Amino acid sequence: MKKIIYLILAVAIVAIMILRIRGNKETTINRVYQYNKEEAIKVQAITLQAESIDSDISCPGTFEPNKETKISSELQGRINSVLVDVGSTVKKGQPLIQLDNALLKLQLQTVEIQIEGLEDDLQRYMILAKADAVQGIQLEKTDLALRSARVQKATLLEQIKKTTIHAPFNGIVTAKLTEEGAFAAPGIPLLQITDISQLRFTANVPEGELNQFSMNELYTLSPDVYPGTVLTGRLTMTGSKSNMGNSFPVQFTVSNTADLKIKSGMFGKVQRKNTDSEKHLIVPASVIVGSNIQPQVYLVKDGQAVLRDITVSKRVENKVIVSAGLVSGDIIVANGFVNLFDGANVIVN
C-alpha cells in the first residue's frame, strides 16, 4: 500500500514539474521578440545625384632641417678647447674646436729656418754660377731643395689651419659629442650642427591626389602646434615609388619663421584647394557595409533592400567617390541597418 502511495506522489511531482516547465517556456516565448522577416523595415534613404567635390586637400607631413651634419676632425690630435655648447648659434666659418698644434708649429719653425738657409745658398750659387766658379748642378739642387721646403711649409700651414675646426654653415649646435682633453680623429663625430632657417617638409600624398601637385609651385603649409602660422613652401621633389599605404612622398622647401619656432621633427599639413570640377557620385562613408576589399551598399529597389557591390575610387574626409556599381537616381539606405538583410522589405521614411 505504501509503495502505491509513493508511486502516486512521484508521478504527481513529475507532472507538476512538467506543467511548470511548459508554463515557463510559454512565458519565455511570449516575452522574446519574434522577428517577422515578411514585415517591412523602416529605413532612411538618400537619392544619389552627381556632384562636384567641394573640399580642400590636406596631407600630413613632417618638418626636417634643410642642413644637418656631424662634424669631425681631418687630423688626429688632443682637443685643447671646445668653444661652443649645445644650443649655441654659430655662423659659417666660426671656430668651434681647437686641437693641439704645438708640435706642428715647431716643425714649421724648423722648415722656415731651412728655407732661410736655402735662400741664402741660392743667392750665393747664382753669383758664383755667373762667374763659372761652381757647377750648374749645385745651383739646380739648391733651387729644388728650396722649392721642396716651401711646399713642406705650405703643408704644415694647412695642417695648422685644420687644427681649428670651423662651422661649415650657419646653424645651431644640437649635439656635443666630445669634451676638452679628448682625442680627435678622422671619422669620429665631435659636434652636430643643424640649420633650421630653411626646412624641408615631407608629406605622403595618396595616389589619387598626386596630380594636384606640380613641381616648383607654391603651397600652403601649417604646423600642427601653431595652427595660426601659415608658411609657403615650394614643391621640390615628388617620389617615384609609393610606400605600403600606396602614398607617394612629396617634399617642399620652406623658410622658417623669423624666431625659428618651427623645429625639426614637428608635424604639419600641406593644404591645397581642390580644383577638380568634374562631378561624381558621392556617398557618405557610413552607408558602406562589407570590407574595403569588397565594399557594398543597400540599394532600395521595388520596396526591397538589395546588396550592391560598388567600386570606391577615392575617399574625401567622411565621404567616398563611387566609380562603379551605382548610377545617378539610385536610392540607397542611409540609416536603419538593424535587422536589415539582402532582400528585406523596407519602408523609406
CSV table of C-alpha atoms in Angstrom, one decimal:
chain,number,residue,atom,x,y,z
A,1,MET,CA,0.0,0.0,0.0
A,2,LYS,CA,2.9,2.4,0.9
A,3,LYS,CA,4.6,1.6,-2.4
A,4,ILE,CA,1.5,2.7,-4.3
A,5,ILE,CA,1.2,5.9,-2.4
A,6,TYR,CA,4.9,6.7,-3.1
A,7,LEU,CA,4.4,6.0,-6.7
A,8,ILE,CA,1.4,8.3,-6.9
A,9,LEU,CA,3.3,11.0,-5.2
A,10,ALA,CA,6.3,10.6,-7.6
A,11,VAL,CA,4.0,10.7,-10.6
A,12,ALA,CA,2.3,13.8,-9.2
A,13,ILE,CA,5.6,15.6,-8.6
A,14,VAL,CA,6.8,14.8,-12.2
A,15,ALA,CA,3.5,16.0,-13.6
A,16,ILE,CA,3.7,19.3,-11.6
A,17,MET,CA,7.3,19.8,-12.9
A,18,ILE,CA,6.3,19.2,-16.4
A,19,LEU,CA,3.4,21.6,-16.2
A,20,ARG,CA,5.7,24.3,-14.6
A,21,ILE,CA,8.4,23.8,-17.3
A,22,ARG,CA,5.8,24.1,-20.0
A,23,GLY,CA,4.4,27.2,-18.4
A,24,ASN,CA,7.8,28.8,-18.1
A,25,LYS,CA,8.5,28.0,-21.8
A,26,GLU,CA,5.3,29.7,-22.9
A,27,THR,CA,6.1,32.8,-20.8
A,28,THR,CA,9.6,33.0,-22.2
A,29,ILE,CA,8.3,32.7,-25.8
A,30,ASN,CA,5.8,35.4,-25.2
A,31,ARG,CA,8.4,37.7,-23.8
A,32,VAL,CA,11.0,37.2,-26.5
A,33,TYR,CA,10.6,39.4,-29.6
A,34,GLN,CA,9.9,37.2,-32.7
A,35,TYR,CA,11.2,38.9,-35.8
A,36,ASN,CA,9.0,38.6,-38.8
A,37,LYS,CA,11.0,38.6,-42.0
A,38,GLU,CA,8.0,39.5,-44.0
A,39,GLU,CA,7.4,42.7,-42.1
A,40,ALA,CA,8.8,45.8,-43.7
A,41,ILE,CA,11.6,47.6,-42.0
A,42,LYS,CA,11.6,51.4,-41.7
A,43,VAL,CA,14.8,52.9,-43.1
A,44,GLN,CA,16.1,56.3,-44.1
A,45,ALA,CA,17.4,56.6,-47.6
A,46,ILE,CA,19.1,59.1,-49.9
A,47,THR,CA,18.8,59.6,-53.7
A,48,LEU,CA,22.1,59.8,-55.5
A,49,GLN,CA,23.0,62.8,-57.7
A,50,ALA,CA,26.3,63.6,-59.4
A,51,GLU,CA,28.0,66.5,-57.6
A,52,SER,CA,31.4,68.1,-57.6
A,53,ILE,CA,33.8,67.8,-54.7
A,54,ASP,CA,34.0,70.9,-52.5
A,55,SER,CA,36.8,70.3,-50.1
A,56,ASP,CA,40.4,71.2,-49.5
A,57,ILE,CA,43.2,68.6,-50.0
A,58,SER,CA,45.1,68.2,-46.8
A,59,CYS,CA,48.0,65.8,-46.3
A,60,PRO,CA,50.0,65.4,-43.0
A,61,GLY,CA,53.8,65.5,-43.0
A,62,THR,CA,56.9,66.3,-41.0
A,63,PHE,CA,59.3,69.2,-40.9
A,64,GLU,CA,63.0,68.4,-41.3
A,65,PRO,CA,66.1,70.5,-41.3
A,66,ASN,CA,67.4,71.7,-44.6
A,67,LYS,CA,71.0,71.1,-43.5
A,68,GLU,CA,72.3,68.9,-40.7
A,69,THR,CA,75.8,67.4,-40.3
A,70,LYS,CA,78.1,65.8,-37.7
A,71,ILE,CA,81.5,67.5,-37.7
A,72,SER,CA,84.7,65.6,-37.2
A,73,SER,CA,88.4,66.4,-37.4
A,74,GLU,CA,90.5,65.8,-40.5
A,75,LEU,CA,93.6,65.4,-38.3
A,76,GLN,CA,94.4,63.3,-35.2
A,77,GLY,CA,95.2,65.2,-32.0
A,78,ARG,CA,94.2,66.1,-28.5
A,79,ILE,CA,91.3,68.6,-28.1
A,80,ASN,CA,92.5,71.8,-26.3
A,81,SER,CA,89.2,73.6,-26.2
A,82,VAL,CA,85.6,73.3,-27.3
A,83,LEU,CA,84.4,76.8,-28.0
A,84,VAL,CA,80.6,76.2,-28.2
A,85,ASP,CA,77.9,74.2,-26.3
A,86,VAL,CA,74.6,72.6,-27.1
A,87,GLY,CA,72.1,75.3,-28.2
A,88,SER,CA,74.8,77.8,-29.4
A,89,THR,CA,74.0,79.6,-32.6
A,90,VAL,CA,77.0,79.6,-34.9
A,91,LYS,CA,77.9,81.4,-38.1
A,92,LYS,CA,79.6,79.9,-41.1
A,93,GLY,CA,83.4,80.0,-40.6
A,94,GLN,CA,83.2,80.4,-36.8
A,95,PRO,CA,85.8,78.4,-34.8
A,96,LEU,CA,84.2,75.5,-32.9
A,97,ILE,CA,87.1,73.3,-31.6
A,98,GLN,CA,90.8,73.9,-31.2
A,99,LEU,CA,93.2,70.9,-31.4
A,100,ASP,CA,96.7,70.8,-30.0
A,101,ASN,CA,99.1,72.2,-32.7
A,102,ALA,CA,102.3,72.9,-30.7
A,103,LEU,CA,104.3,70.1,-32.5
A,104,LEU,CA,103.2,71.3,-35.9
A,105,LYS,CA,104.3,74.9,-35.1
A,106,LEU,CA,107.7,73.6,-34.0
A,107,GLN,CA,108.0,71.7,-37.3
A,108,LEU,CA,107.0,74.9,-39.1
A,109,GLN,CA,109.8,76.9,-37.4
A,110,THR,CA,112.3,74.2,-38.5
A,111,VAL,CA,111.2,74.4,-42.1
A,112,GLU,CA,111.3,78.2,-42.0
A,113,ILE,CA,115.0,78.1,-40.8
A,114,GLN,CA,115.8,75.7,-43.7
A,115,ILE,CA,114.1,78.0,-46.2
A,116,GLU,CA,116.2,81.0,-44.9
A,117,GLY,CA,119.4,79.0,-45.3
A,118,LEU,CA,118.5,77.7,-48.8
A,119,GLU,CA,117.5,81.1,-50.0
A,120,ASP,CA,121.0,82.4,-48.9
A,121,ASP,CA,122.7,79.5,-50.6
A,122,LEU,CA,120.7,80.0,-53.7
A,123,GLN,CA,121.8,83.7,-53.9
A,124,ARG,CA,125.5,82.7,-53.4
A,125,TYR,CA,125.4,80.0,-56.0
A,126,MET,CA,123.7,82.3,-58.5
A,127,ILE,CA,126.6,84.8,-58.2
A,128,LEU,CA,129.2,82.0,-58.4
A,129,ALA,CA,127.5,80.3,-61.3
A,130,LYS,CA,127.7,83.6,-63.3
A,131,ALA,CA,131.4,83.6,-62.7
A,132,ASP,CA,131.7,79.9,-63.5
A,133,ALA,CA,133.1,79.3,-60.0
A,134,VAL,CA,130.6,76.4,-59.3
A,135,GLN,CA,128.9,73.8,-61.4
A,136,GLY,CA,125.4,74.5,-62.5
A,137,ILE,CA,124.2,71.3,-60.9
A,138,GLN,CA,124.7,72.7,-57.5
A,139,LEU,CA,122.6,75.7,-58.3
A,140,GLU,CA,119.8,73.4,-59.6
A,141,LYS,CA,119.9,71.1,-56.5
A,142,THR,CA,119.7,74.1,-54.2
A,143,ASP,CA,116.8,75.6,-56.1
A,144,LEU,CA,114.9,72.2,-55.9
A,145,ALA,CA,115.6,71.9,-52.2
A,146,LEU,CA,114.2,75.4,-51.6
A,147,ARG,CA,111.1,74.7,-53.6
A,148,SER,CA,110.6,71.4,-51.7
A,149,ALA,CA,111.0,73.2,-48.4
A,150,ARG,CA,108.4,75.8,-49.4
A,151,VAL,CA,105.9,73.0,-50.3
A,152,GLN,CA,106.6,71.5,-46.8
A,153,LYS,CA,105.9,74.8,-45.2
A,154,ALA,CA,102.6,75.2,-47.1
A,155,THR,CA,101.7,71.7,-46.0
A,156,LEU,CA,102.4,72.5,-42.3
A,157,LEU,CA,100.4,75.8,-42.6
A,158,GLU,CA,97.4,73.9,-44.0
A,159,GLN,CA,97.7,71.3,-41.2
A,160,ILE,CA,97.9,74.0,-38.5
A,161,LYS,CA,94.8,75.7,-40.1
A,162,LYS,CA,92.9,72.4,-39.9
A,163,THR,CA,93.6,72.1,-36.2
A,164,THR,CA,90.9,74.8,-35.8
A,165,ILE,CA,87.6,73.3,-36.7
A,166,HIS,CA,85.2,75.8,-38.2
A,167,ALA,CA,81.4,75.8,-38.7
A,168,PRO,CA,80.5,74.8,-42.3
A,169,PHE,CA,77.3,76.8,-42.4
A,170,ASN,CA,75.0,78.9,-40.2
A,171,GLY,CA,73.1,76.8,-37.6
A,172,ILE,CA,72.6,75.7,-34.1
A,173,VAL,CA,74.7,73.2,-32.2
A,174,THR,CA,72.2,70.3,-31.5
A,175,ALA,CA,74.7,67.8,-30.1
A,176,LYS,CA,78.0,68.0,-28.3
A,177,LEU,CA,79.8,64.6,-28.5
A,178,THR,CA,83.3,65.5,-27.0
A,179,GLU,CA,85.0,67.5,-24.3
A,180,GLU,CA,88.3,69.2,-23.7
A,181,GLY,CA,91.2,66.6,-23.3
A,182,ALA,CA,89.5,64.0,-25.6
A,183,PHE,CA,91.3,62.7,-28.6
A,184,ALA,CA,90.0,63.7,-32.1
A,185,ALA,CA,90.5,61.5,-35.2
A,186,PRO,CA,89.0,61.4,-38.7
A,187,GLY,CA,85.6,59.9,-38.8
A,188,ILE,CA,84.8,60.4,-35.1
A,189,PRO,CA,81.9,62.9,-34.7
A,190,LEU,CA,82.6,65.8,-32.3
A,191,LEU,CA,79.6,68.2,-32.8
A,192,GLN,CA,76.3,68.2,-34.6
A,193,ILE,CA,75.1,71.4,-36.3
A,194,THR,CA,71.5,71.8,-37.6
A,195,ASP,CA,70.3,74.6,-39.9
A,196,ILE,CA,66.5,75.2,-39.4
A,197,SER,CA,66.4,78.6,-41.1
A,198,GLN,CA,65.3,76.6,-44.2
A,199,LEU,CA,63.2,73.5,-43.7
A,200,ARG,CA,62.2,70.5,-45.8
A,201,PHE,CA,58.6,69.4,-45.3
A,202,THR,CA,57.8,65.8,-46.5
A,203,ALA,CA,54.2,64.7,-46.8
A,204,ASN,CA,52.7,61.4,-48.1
A,205,VAL,CA,50.1,62.1,-50.8
A,206,PRO,CA,47.6,59.4,-51.9
A,207,GLU,CA,47.8,58.2,-55.5
A,208,GLY,CA,44.5,59.8,-56.4
A,209,GLU,CA,45.6,63.3,-55.3
A,210,LEU,CA,49.2,63.2,-56.7
A,211,ASN,CA,48.1,65.0,-59.9
A,212,GLN,CA,47.1,68.0,-57.7
A,213,PHE,CA,50.8,68.8,-57.0
A,214,SER,CA,53.2,70.2,-59.6
A,215,MET,CA,56.9,70.8,-59.4
A,216,ASN,CA,58.2,74.3,-58.3
A,217,GLU,CA,54.6,75.5,-57.5
A,218,LEU,CA,53.9,77.2,-54.1
A,219,TYR,CA,51.7,75.6,-51.5
A,220,THR,CA,50.3,76.5,-48.1
A,221,LEU,CA,51.9,74.7,-45.1
A,222,SER,CA,50.8,74.9,-41.4
A,223,PRO,CA,52.5,73.3,-38.3
A,224,ASP,CA,50.1,71.4,-36.1
A,225,VAL,CA,51.4,73.0,-32.9
A,226,TYR,CA,50.9,76.5,-34.3
A,227,PRO,CA,47.7,76.3,-36.3
A,228,GLY,CA,47.6,80.1,-36.9
A,229,THR,CA,51.0,80.1,-38.5
A,230,VAL,CA,50.9,79.9,-42.3
A,231,LEU,CA,54.0,79.1,-44.3
A,232,THR,CA,54.6,79.0,-48.0
A,233,GLY,CA,56.6,76.0,-49.4
A,234,ARG,CA,57.8,75.3,-52.9
A,235,LEU,CA,57.5,71.7,-54.2
A,236,THR,CA,61.0,70.4,-54.9
A,237,MET,CA,60.6,66.6,-55.1
A,238,THR,CA,57.9,64.1,-55.9
A,239,GLY,CA,58.6,60.4,-55.0
A,240,SER,CA,58.9,57.9,-57.8
A,241,LYS,CA,57.9,54.9,-55.6
A,242,SER,CA,54.9,54.5,-53.3
A,243,ASN,CA,55.0,53.3,-49.7
A,244,MET,CA,53.0,50.4,-48.1
A,245,GLY,CA,49.9,52.6,-48.0
A,246,ASN,CA,50.1,53.4,-51.7
A,247,SER,CA,51.0,57.0,-51.0
A,248,PHE,CA,53.9,58.9,-52.5
A,249,PRO,CA,56.4,61.2,-50.6
A,250,VAL,CA,56.2,64.8,-51.7
A,251,GLN,CA,58.8,67.3,-50.4
A,252,PHE,CA,58.6,71.1,-50.1
A,253,THR,CA,61.3,73.7,-49.3
A,254,VAL,CA,60.1,76.3,-46.8
A,255,SER,CA,61.6,79.2,-44.9
A,256,ASN,CA,61.2,79.1,-41.1
A,257,THR,CA,59.7,82.0,-39.1
A,258,ALA,CA,62.0,84.8,-38.0
A,259,ASP,CA,62.2,83.5,-34.5
A,260,LEU,CA,62.8,79.9,-35.8
A,261,LYS,CA,59.9,78.5,-33.8
A,262,ILE,CA,59.3,75.6,-36.3
A,263,LYS,CA,61.6,72.8,-35.0
A,264,SER,CA,62.9,69.7,-36.7
A,265,GLY,CA,60.5,66.8,-36.3
A,266,MET,CA,57.3,68.9,-35.8
A,267,PHE,CA,54.2,67.7,-37.6
A,268,GLY,CA,52.2,69.8,-40.1
A,269,LYS,CA,49.9,69.7,-43.1
A,270,VAL,CA,50.1,70.8,-46.7
A,271,GLN,CA,46.8,72.2,-48.0
A,272,ARG,CA,45.6,72.9,-51.4
A,273,LYS,CA,42.2,74.0,-52.7
A,274,ASN,CA,40.6,71.2,-54.7
A,275,THR,CA,40.5,72.1,-58.4
A,276,ASP,CA,38.5,69.1,-59.5
A,277,SER,CA,35.4,70.5,-61.2
A,278,GLU,CA,34.2,67.1,-62.5
A,279,LYS,CA,31.0,65.7,-61.0
A,280,HIS,CA,31.0,62.3,-59.2
A,281,LEU,CA,28.6,60.1,-57.3
A,282,ILE,CA,29.4,60.8,-53.7
A,283,VAL,CA,28.0,58.8,-50.8
A,284,PRO,CA,28.7,59.0,-47.0
A,285,ALA,CA,31.2,56.5,-45.8
A,286,SER,CA,28.8,55.4,-43.1
A,287,VAL,CA,26.4,53.8,-45.7
A,288,ILE,CA,29.1,51.3,-46.8
A,289,VAL,CA,28.9,47.7,-45.5
A,290,GLY,CA,31.3,44.9,-46.1
A,291,SER,CA,35.1,45.4,-46.3
A,292,ASN,CA,37.4,47.7,-48.0
A,293,ILE,CA,38.2,45.0,-50.5
A,294,GLN,CA,34.6,44.4,-51.4
A,295,PRO,CA,32.5,47.5,-50.4
A,296,GLN,CA,28.7,47.2,-50.7
A,297,VAL,CA,25.6,49.3,-50.1
A,298,TYR,CA,21.9,48.6,-49.7
A,299,LEU,CA,20.1,49.7,-52.8
A,300,VAL,CA,16.4,50.2,-52.5
A,301,LYS,CA,14.7,48.5,-55.4
A,302,ASP,CA,11.0,47.6,-55.7
A,303,GLY,CA,10.5,48.0,-52.0
A,304,GLN,CA,13.4,45.8,-51.1
A,305,ALA,CA,16.9,46.4,-49.8
A,306,VAL,CA,19.3,44.7,-52.2
A,307,LEU,CA,23.0,44.5,-51.5
A,308,ARG,CA,25.0,46.0,-54.4
A,309,ASP,CA,28.8,45.8,-54.9
A,310,ILE,CA,30.4,49.1,-55.6
A,311,THR,CA,33.9,50.4,-56.6
A,312,VAL,CA,35.3,53.2,-54.5
A,313,SER,CA,37.9,55.4,-56.3
A,314,LYS,CA,38.8,57.9,-53.5
A,315,ARG,CA,37.9,58.9,-50.0
A,316,VAL,CA,37.4,62.6,-49.2
A,317,GLU,CA,37.1,63.1,-45.4
A,318,ASN,CA,33.9,61.2,-44.4
A,319,LYS,CA,32.7,60.7,-47.9
A,320,VAL,CA,33.6,58.3,-50.7
A,321,ILE,CA,33.5,58.7,-54.5
A,322,VAL,CA,31.8,55.8,-56.2
A,323,SER,CA,33.2,55.0,-59.7
A,324,ALA,CA,31.1,51.8,-60.5
A,325,GLY,CA,28.1,50.0,-59.2
A,326,LEU,CA,25.7,52.9,-58.8
A,327,VAL,CA,24.1,55.5,-61.1
A,328,SER,CA,22.5,58.9,-60.6
A,329,GLY,CA,19.0,58.5,-59.3
A,330,ASP,CA,19.6,55.3,-57.3
A,331,ILE,CA,18.2,55.2,-53.8
A,332,ILE,CA,20.4,53.7,-51.1
A,333,VAL,CA,19.8,53.0,-47.4
A,334,ALA,CA,21.4,55.7,-45.3
A,335,ASN,CA,20.2,54.6,-41.8
A,336,GLY,CA,18.4,51.8,-40.1
A,337,PHE,CA,20.6,48.8,-40.6
A,338,VAL,CA,19.2,46.9,-37.7
A,339,ASN,CA,17.6,43.5,-38.9
A,340,LEU,CA,18.4,44.6,-42.5
A,341,PHE,CA,19.4,41.8,-44.8
A,342,ASP,CA,19.7,41.3,-48.6
A,343,GLY,CA,16.1,41.2,-50.0
A,344,ALA,CA,14.4,42.6,-46.9
A,345,ASN,CA,11.2,44.6,-47.4
A,346,VAL,CA,11.7,48.2,-46.5
A,347,ILE,CA,9.7,51.4,-46.0
A,348,VAL,CA,11.6,54.6,-46.8
A,349,ASN,CA,10.9,57.4,-44.2
